[in-house]
PDB file of C-alpha atoms in Angstrom:
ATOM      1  CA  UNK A   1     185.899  86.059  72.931  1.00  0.00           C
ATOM      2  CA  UNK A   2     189.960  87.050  73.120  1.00  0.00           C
ATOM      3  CA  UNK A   3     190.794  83.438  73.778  1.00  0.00           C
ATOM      4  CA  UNK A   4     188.973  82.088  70.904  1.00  0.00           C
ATOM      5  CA  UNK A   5     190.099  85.031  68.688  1.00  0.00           C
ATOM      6  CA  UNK A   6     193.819  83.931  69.598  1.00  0.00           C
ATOM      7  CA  UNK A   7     193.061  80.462  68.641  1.00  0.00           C
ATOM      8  CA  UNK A   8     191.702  81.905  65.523  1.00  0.00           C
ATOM      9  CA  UNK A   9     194.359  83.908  64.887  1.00  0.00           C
ATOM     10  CA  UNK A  10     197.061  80.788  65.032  1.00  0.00           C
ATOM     11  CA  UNK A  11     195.409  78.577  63.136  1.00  0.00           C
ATOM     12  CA  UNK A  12     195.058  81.080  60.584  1.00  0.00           C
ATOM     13  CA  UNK A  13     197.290  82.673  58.035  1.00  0.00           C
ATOM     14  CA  UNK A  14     195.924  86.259  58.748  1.00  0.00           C
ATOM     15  CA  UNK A  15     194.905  87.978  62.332  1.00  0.00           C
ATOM     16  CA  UNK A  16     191.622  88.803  60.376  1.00  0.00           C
ATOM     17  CA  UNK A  17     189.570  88.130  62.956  1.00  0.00           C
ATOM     18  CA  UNK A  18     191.579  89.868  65.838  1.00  0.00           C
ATOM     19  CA  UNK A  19     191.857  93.128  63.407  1.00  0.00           C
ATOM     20  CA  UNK A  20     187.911  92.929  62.916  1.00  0.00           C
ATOM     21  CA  UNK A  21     187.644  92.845  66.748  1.00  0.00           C
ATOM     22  CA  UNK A  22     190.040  95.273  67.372  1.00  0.00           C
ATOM     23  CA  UNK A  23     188.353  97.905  64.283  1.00  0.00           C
ATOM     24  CA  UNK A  24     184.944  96.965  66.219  1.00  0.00           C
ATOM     25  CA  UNK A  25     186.082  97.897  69.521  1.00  0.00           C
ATOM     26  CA  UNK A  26     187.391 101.097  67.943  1.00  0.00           C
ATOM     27  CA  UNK A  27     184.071 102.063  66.464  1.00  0.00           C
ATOM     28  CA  UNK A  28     182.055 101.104  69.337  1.00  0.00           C
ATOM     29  CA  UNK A  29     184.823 103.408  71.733  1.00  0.00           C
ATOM     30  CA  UNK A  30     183.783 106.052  69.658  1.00  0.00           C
ATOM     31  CA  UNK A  31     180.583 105.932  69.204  1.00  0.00           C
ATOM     32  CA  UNK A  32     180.019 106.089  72.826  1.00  0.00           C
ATOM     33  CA  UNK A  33     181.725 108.937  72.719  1.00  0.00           C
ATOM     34  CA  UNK A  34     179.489 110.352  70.766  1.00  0.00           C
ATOM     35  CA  UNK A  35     176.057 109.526  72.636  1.00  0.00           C
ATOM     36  CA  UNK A  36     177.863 110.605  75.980  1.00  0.00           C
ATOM     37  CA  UNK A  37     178.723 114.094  74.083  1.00  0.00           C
ATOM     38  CA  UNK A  38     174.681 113.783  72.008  1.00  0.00           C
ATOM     39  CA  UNK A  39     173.172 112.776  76.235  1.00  0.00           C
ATOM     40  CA  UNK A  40     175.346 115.569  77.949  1.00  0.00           C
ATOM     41  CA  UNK A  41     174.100 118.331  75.681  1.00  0.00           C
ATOM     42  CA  UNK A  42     170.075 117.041  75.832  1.00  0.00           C
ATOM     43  CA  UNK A  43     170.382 117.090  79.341  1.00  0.00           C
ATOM     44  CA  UNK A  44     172.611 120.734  79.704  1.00  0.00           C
ATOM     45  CA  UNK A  45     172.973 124.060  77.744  1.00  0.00           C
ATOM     46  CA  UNK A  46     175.699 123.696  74.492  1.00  0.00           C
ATOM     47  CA  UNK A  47     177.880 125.874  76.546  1.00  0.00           C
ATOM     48  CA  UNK A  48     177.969 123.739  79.823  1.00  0.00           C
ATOM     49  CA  UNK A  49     178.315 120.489  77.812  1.00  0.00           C
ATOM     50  CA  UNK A  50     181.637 121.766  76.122  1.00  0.00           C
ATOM     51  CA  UNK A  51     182.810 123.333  78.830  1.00  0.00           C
ATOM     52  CA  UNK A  52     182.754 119.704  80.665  1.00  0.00           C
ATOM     53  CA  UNK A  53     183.383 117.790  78.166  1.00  0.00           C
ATOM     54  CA  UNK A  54     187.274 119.813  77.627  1.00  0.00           C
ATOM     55  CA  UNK A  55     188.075 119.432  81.097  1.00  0.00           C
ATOM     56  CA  UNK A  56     190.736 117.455  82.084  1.00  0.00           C
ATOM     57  CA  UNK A  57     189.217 114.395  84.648  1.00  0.00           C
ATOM     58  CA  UNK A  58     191.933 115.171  87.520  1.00  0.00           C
ATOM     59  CA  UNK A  59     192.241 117.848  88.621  1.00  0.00           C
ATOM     60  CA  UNK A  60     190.088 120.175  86.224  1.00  0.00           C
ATOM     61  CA  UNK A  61     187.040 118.160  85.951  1.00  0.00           C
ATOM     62  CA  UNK A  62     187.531 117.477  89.769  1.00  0.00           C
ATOM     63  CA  UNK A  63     187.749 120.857  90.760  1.00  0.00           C
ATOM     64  CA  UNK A  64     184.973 122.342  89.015  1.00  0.00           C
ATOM     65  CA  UNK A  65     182.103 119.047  89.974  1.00  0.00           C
ATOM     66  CA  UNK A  66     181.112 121.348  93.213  1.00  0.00           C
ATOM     67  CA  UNK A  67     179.950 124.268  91.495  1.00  0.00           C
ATOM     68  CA  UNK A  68     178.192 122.164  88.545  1.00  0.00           C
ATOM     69  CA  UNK A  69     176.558 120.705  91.730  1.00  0.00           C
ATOM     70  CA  UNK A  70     175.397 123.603  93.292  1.00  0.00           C
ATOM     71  CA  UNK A  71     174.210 124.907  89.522  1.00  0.00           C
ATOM     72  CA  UNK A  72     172.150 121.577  89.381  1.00  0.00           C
ATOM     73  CA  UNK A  73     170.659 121.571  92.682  1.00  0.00           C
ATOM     74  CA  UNK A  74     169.672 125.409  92.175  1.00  0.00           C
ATOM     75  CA  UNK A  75     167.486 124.399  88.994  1.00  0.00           C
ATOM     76  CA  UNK A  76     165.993 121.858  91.172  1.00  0.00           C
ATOM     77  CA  UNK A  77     164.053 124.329  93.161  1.00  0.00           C
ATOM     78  CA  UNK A  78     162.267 125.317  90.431  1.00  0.00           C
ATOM     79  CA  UNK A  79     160.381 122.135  91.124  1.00  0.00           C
ATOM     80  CA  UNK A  80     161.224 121.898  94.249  1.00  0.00           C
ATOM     81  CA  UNK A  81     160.598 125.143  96.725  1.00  0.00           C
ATOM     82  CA  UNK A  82     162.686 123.664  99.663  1.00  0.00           C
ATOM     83  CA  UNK A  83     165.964 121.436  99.488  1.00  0.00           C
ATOM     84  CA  UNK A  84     167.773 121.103 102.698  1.00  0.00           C
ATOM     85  CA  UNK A  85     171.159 119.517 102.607  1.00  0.00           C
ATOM     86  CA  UNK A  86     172.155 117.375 105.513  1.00  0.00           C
ATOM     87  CA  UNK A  87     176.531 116.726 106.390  1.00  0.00           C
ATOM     88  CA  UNK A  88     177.246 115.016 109.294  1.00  0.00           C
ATOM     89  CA  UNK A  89     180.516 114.382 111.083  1.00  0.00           C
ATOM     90  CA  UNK A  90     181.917 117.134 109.290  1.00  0.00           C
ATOM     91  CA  UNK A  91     185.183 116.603 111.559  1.00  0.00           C
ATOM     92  CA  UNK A  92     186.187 113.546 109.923  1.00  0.00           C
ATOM     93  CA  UNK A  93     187.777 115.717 106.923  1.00  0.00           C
ATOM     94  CA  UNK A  94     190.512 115.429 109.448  1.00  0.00           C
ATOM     95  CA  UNK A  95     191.294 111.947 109.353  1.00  0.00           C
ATOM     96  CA  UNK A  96     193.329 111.066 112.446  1.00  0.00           C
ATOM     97  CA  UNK A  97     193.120 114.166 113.946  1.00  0.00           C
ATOM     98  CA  UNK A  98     189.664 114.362 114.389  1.00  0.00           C
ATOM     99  CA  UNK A  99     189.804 114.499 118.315  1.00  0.00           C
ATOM    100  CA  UNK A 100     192.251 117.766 118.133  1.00  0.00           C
ATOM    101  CA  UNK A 101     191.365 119.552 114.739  1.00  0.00           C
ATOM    102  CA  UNK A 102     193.038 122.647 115.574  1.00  0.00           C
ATOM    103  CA  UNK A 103     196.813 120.759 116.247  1.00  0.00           C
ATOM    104  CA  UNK A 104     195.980 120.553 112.066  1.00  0.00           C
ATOM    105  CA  UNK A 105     198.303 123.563 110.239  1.00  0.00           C
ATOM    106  CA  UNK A 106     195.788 126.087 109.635  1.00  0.00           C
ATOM    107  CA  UNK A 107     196.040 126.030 105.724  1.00  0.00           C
ATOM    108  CA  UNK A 108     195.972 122.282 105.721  1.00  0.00           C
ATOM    109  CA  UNK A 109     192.174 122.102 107.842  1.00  0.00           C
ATOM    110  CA  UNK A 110     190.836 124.675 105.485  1.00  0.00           C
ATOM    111  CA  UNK A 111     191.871 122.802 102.533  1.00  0.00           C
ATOM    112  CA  UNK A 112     190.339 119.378 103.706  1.00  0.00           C
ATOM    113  CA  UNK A 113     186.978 120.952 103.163  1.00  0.00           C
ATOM    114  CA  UNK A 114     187.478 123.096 100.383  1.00  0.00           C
ATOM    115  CA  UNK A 115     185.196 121.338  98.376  1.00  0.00           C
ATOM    116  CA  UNK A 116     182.359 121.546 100.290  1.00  0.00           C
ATOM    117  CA  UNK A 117     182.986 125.153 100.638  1.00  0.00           C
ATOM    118  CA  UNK A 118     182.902 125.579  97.080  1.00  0.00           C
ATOM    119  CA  UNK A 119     179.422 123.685  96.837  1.00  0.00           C
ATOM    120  CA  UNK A 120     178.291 125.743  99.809  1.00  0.00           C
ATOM    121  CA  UNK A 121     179.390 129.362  98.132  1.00  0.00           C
ATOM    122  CA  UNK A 122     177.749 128.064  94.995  1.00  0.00           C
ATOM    123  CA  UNK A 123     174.081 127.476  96.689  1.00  0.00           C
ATOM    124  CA  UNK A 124     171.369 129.996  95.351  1.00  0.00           C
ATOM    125  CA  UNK A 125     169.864 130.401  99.658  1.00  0.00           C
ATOM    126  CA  UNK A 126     167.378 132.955  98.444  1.00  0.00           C
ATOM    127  CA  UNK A 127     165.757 130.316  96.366  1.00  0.00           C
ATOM    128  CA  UNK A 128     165.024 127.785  99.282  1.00  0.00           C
ATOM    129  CA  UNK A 129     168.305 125.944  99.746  1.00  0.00           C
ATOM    130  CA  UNK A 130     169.223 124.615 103.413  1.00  0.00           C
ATOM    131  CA  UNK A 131     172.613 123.191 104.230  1.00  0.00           C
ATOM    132  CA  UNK A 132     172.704 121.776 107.710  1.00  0.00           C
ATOM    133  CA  UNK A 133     176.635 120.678 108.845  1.00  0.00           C
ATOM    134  CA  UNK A 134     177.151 119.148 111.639  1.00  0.00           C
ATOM    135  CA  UNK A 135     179.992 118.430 113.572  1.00  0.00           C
ATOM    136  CA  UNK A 136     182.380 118.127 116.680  1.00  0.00           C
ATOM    137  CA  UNK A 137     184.420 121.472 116.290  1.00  0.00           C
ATOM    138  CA  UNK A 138     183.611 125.022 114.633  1.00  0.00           C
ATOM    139  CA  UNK A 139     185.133 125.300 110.840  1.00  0.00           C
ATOM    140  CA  UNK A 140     187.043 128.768 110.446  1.00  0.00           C
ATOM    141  CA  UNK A 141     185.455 129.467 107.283  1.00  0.00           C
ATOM    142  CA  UNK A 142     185.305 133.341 107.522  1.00  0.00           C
ATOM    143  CA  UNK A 143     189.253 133.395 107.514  1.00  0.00           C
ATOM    144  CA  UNK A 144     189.548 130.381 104.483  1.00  0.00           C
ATOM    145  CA  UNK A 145     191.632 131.906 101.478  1.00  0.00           C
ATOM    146  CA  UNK A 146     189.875 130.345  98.886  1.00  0.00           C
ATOM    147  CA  UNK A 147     186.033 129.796  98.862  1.00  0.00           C
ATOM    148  CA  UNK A 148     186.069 131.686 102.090  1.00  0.00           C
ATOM    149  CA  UNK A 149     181.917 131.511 103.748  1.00  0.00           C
ATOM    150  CA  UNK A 150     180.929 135.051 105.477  1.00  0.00           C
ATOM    151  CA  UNK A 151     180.144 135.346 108.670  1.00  0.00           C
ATOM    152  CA  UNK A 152     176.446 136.361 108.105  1.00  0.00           C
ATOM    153  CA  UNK A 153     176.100 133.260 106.566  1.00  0.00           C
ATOM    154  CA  UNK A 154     176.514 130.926 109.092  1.00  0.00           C
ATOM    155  CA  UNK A 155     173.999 130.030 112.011  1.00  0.00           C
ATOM    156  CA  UNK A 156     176.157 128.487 114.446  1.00  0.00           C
ATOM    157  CA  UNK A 157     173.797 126.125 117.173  1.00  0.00           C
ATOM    158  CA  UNK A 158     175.027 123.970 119.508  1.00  0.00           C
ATOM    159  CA  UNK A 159     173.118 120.954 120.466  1.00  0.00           C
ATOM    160  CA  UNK A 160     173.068 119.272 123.670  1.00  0.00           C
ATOM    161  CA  UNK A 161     172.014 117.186 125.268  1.00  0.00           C
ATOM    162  CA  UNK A 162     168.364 115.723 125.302  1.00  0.00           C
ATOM    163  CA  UNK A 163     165.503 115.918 127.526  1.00  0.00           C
ATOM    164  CA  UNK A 164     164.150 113.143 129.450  1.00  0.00           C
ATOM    165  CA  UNK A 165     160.973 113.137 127.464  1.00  0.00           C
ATOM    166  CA  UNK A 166     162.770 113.895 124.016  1.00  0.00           C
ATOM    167  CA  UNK A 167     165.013 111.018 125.042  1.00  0.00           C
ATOM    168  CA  UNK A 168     161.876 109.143 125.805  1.00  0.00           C
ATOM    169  CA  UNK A 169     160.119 109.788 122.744  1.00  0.00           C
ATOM    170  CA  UNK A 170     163.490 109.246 120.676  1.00  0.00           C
ATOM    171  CA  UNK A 171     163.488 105.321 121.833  1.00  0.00           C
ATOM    172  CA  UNK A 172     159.653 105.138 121.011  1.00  0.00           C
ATOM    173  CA  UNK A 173     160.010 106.303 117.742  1.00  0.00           C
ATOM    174  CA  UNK A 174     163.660 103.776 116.928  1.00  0.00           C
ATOM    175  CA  UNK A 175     161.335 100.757 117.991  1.00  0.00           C
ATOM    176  CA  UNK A 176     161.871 100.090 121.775  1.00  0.00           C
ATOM    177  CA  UNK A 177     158.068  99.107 122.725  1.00  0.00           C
ATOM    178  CA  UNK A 178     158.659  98.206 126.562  1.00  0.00           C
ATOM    179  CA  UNK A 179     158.444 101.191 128.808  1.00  0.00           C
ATOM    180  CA  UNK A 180     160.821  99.600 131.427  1.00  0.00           C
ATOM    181  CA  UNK A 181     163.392  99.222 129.029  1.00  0.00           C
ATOM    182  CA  UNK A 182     163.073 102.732 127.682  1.00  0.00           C
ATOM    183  CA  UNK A 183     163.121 104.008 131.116  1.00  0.00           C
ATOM    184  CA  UNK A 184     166.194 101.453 131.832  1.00  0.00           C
ATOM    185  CA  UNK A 185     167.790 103.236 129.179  1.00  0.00           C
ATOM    186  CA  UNK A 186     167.307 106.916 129.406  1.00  0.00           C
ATOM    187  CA  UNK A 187     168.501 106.529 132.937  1.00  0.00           C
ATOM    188  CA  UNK A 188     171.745 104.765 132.147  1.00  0.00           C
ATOM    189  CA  UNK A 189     172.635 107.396 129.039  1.00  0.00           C
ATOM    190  CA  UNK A 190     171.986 110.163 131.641  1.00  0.00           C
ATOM    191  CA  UNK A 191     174.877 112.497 132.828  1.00  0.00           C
ATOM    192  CA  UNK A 192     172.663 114.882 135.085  1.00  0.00           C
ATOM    193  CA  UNK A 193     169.069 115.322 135.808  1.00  0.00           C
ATOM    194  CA  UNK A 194     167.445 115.942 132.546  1.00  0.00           C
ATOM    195  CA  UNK A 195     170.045 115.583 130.455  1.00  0.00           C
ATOM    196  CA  UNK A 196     170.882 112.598 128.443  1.00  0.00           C
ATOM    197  CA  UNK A 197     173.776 112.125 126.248  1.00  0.00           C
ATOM    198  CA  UNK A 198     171.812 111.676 122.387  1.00  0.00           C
ATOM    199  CA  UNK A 199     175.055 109.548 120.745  1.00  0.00           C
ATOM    200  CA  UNK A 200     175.421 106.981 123.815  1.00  0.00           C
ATOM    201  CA  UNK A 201     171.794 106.887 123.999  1.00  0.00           C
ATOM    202  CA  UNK A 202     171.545 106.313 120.324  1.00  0.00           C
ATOM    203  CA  UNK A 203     174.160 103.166 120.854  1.00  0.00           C
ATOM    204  CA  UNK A 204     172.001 101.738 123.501  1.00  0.00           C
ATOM    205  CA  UNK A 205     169.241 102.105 121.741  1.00  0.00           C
ATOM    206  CA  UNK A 206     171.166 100.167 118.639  1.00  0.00           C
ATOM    207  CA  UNK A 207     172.422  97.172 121.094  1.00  0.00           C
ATOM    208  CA  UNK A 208     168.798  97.089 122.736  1.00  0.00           C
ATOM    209  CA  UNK A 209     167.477  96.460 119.534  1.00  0.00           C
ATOM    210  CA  UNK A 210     169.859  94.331 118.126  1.00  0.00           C
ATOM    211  CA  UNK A 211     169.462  92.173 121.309  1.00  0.00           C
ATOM    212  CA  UNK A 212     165.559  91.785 120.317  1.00  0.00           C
ATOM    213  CA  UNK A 213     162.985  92.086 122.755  1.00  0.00           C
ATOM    214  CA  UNK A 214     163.257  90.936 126.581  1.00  0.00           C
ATOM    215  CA  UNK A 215     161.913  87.861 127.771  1.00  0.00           C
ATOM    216  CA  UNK A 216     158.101  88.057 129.378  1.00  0.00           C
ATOM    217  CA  UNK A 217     157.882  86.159 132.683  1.00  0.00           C
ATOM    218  CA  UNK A 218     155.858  83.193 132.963  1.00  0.00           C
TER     219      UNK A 218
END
């Protein structure tokens, strides 16, 4: 449509037909802006809607998506009695440093995660909210300056490593049908008796499966 308008626009004494573009493109811009503003407040209280909508997008708006997260998923459980919220890998707020987290300065970890903090402090737990995070190392959030996370709040659990039968019943539910294999597997993810590593085994269990089933005897 802009080519042809250009070649309009040359062959004619006027740019009438790029100025009637433009004015449309202008109207429409603004009318969306309207229907965003008339969808926002159907779908959120007048106050929430303006509040939002006079935010700046960076940082303001940024900032302040957490909490109107946390709001949202809190009216959820009106409908919904139980919500849990699963973060994995929680270390790899880190970036490169993932291995030694705590070589990070101490006000530079906390802020990595300060987001999720925020969402975290935000959650109504008395109305059925769960957040599970998992992760390599323990986050100081007691000592964080901003969107700190009590003590009482936090149920720290370590998980280790798996059973022979869990480990056994892990590979029957991924998909690994052959009992030898299975067996083949838990032993070779093993570091002691009764105790297999869950991530390595998990990786075997992905190349296993990738590699399809083994090949019957004839």
């Amino acid at each position: 449509m802009d080519i042809a308008l250009d070649i309009a626009d040359a062959v004619l004494s006027l740019p009438i037909l790029r100025v009637g573009h433009q004015l449309l493109q202008l109207l429409n811009s603004r009318m969306d802006e309207t229907f965003t503003r008339r969808r926002m407040r159907r779908r959120l209280s007048h106050e929430d809607a303006d509040h939002i909508l006079t935010l700046v997008p960076e940082p303001d708006l940024l900032d302040e998506l957490p909490r109107l997260f946390a709001q949202d998923l809190n009216d959820a459980t009106a409908d919904h009695p139980k919500i849990v919220l699963l973060f994995d890998t929680h270390e790899a707020f880190f970036g490169e440093a993932i291995g030694d987290a705590d070589s990070l300065i101490h006000a530079d970890k906390l802020m990595r995660d300060e987001w999720l903090r925020c969402l975290l402090g935000h959650l109504d737990l008395s109305a059925g909210l769960v957040a599970i995070v998992a992760g390599r190392t323990r986050p100081p959030w007691p000592n964080a300056p901003v969107f700190p996370i009590p003590e009482q709040y936090i149920d720290h659990r370590l998980v280790g490593h798996l059973t022979t039968a869990d480990a056994t019943q892990y590979l029957t539910l991924a998909g690994i049908t052959d009992p030898a294999m299975r067996t083949a597997l838990v032993t070779y993810a093993s570091t002691a008796p009764n105790e297999v590593h869950p991530y390595f085994l998990g990786l075997c269990a992905d190349v296993a499966l990738a590699a399809g089933p083994p090949p019957q005897p004839r």
